[in-house]
Amino acid sequence: MKVLIIGSGGREHALAWKCAQDNIVSHVFVSPGNAGTHLEEKVSNVEIDINNFNAIEDFCINESIKLVIIGPEQPLVEGLTNYLHSKNINTFGPSKEAAQLEGSKTFSKDFFVKYNIPTAEYESFDDFDSALKYLDQINYPTVIKADGLAAGKGVIICSNIKEAEEALVNIFKDNAFGAAGNRVVIEEFLEGEEASFIAVVSKDKIIPLATSQDHKAIGDGDVGLNTGGMGAYSPAPIVTNELHKKILDQVMYPTMEGLIKEGSPYLGFLYAGLMIKDNKIKVLEFNCRFGDPETQPILLRLQSSLVELCNAAINDELDSYSIEWTDKHSCGVVIASQGYPENYESNKEVNIKDHDDKGNKLFHAGTKYEDNKILTSGGRVFCATALGNDLKEAQQNAYNLVEKVEFDGSYFRKDIGFKGIK
Ligand code: AMP
Ligand code: GLY
């Protein structure tokens, strides 16, 4: 069978690489893909305009695609799954209604309250004046969030009222996030440690994936600007068995049941971003997709077939599915372009030194292939991912792989995994 993956990041390289290992898969297409997916065996890139649902449908029919996996949030929120399902094309991903969990912070916060899912206190506003007035009534720090999709940049932590006023001016007056900022959520600042909980969900059935933790900040020690994620590891010791059960009972099942009641049952990867303190959980956000970079270390540990897992979810057969992981730990270190998450340069030629690729994998993200060369084309360029008998060994192996990659202005954190090792 043939598979189509939509997207171009490290997550999509990992999804394509994993699908291609499956004996039942003859070929994997990635649209638009990156240099890594271009160079991968049994995988090729295709240029389809992902805003043109009709063109995606035509491609699936012409190539007899038997499974579509949609990586990023944008096409999910825009309804690509709804469209492909209406054309009877086997697709793994939530409907646009269910994807509102990520697509609108107001939707998700109201949903949490309605279904008793623990989250930070909040108010939402669709005009500058009432939001500004509210700033007098709250404690600091506070968190201001653009309602819509903002490529991971729409959350501003404000230490005092002055910063909060500036954030509101930025969002409402200067249109920093475009239409995504037509509304804001202002919420209580939560302290604690963050963890990601990612599962495959189909209606009322769930298969939790191996636990993981991401390092969001740009600098060592978790300081500096927030990014899409500078590295991740799996498993995450913070998610103890007791906490795992609590997350299922207090967050995942109520969410799945709530969506069924709303008439939008979930299908796809469902990602809860959590804050944990004193063994208590609060939901920071939901993502309607697999995490990036969490996908890379998680899939390196997955022993089962990803294609069978997605098909079991689509066919409502998760009940009889059992998923297998290696006991090994994994760690993925993102190599970024200097300047990311702000301005950075692209089109730097990449040199990858020969290396033994047993137990590790260099996933590409912002790369392209031109004239037989690999060039940088994004902020996060690679995720060097490796296994080890424990997290420390996985970390060492991942950093050994990082050493094999050279390009002008490369930047990576030196401490990915420290939270799990400590
Ligand atoms: P979100 O996109 O909502 O997950 O927010 C991005 C990041 O902002 C999170 O991973 C946290 O690091 C931080 N954040 C979001 N909401 C809060 C909050 N209520 N309290 C503290 N930090 C937060
Ligand atoms: N790594 C965080 C995310 O995928 O949103």
CSV table of C-alpha atoms and ligand atoms in Angstrom, one decimal, residues 214 216 228 271 287 289 291-294, ligand 2:
chain,number,residue,atom,x,y,z
A,214,ASP,CA,10.0,18.7,25.6
A,216,LYS,CA,10.6,24.6,24.9
A,228,GLY,CA,8.4,25.1,19.0
A,271,TYR,CA,-1.6,16.0,22.6
A,287,ASN,CA,-2.7,20.1,20.3
A,289,ARG,CA,-1.6,16.6,16.3
A,291,GLY,CA,4.3,17.0,18.9
A,292,ASP,CA,7.4,18.2,17.2
A,293,PRO,CA,10.0,17.3,18.4
A,294,GLU,CA,8.3,14.7,20.7
B,2,GLY,N1,6.7,20.5,21.0
B,2,GLY,C1,5.5,21.2,21.2
B,2,GLY,C2,4.6,21.1,20.1
B,2,GLY,O1,4.6,20.3,19.2
B,2,GLY,O2,3.7,21.9,20.1
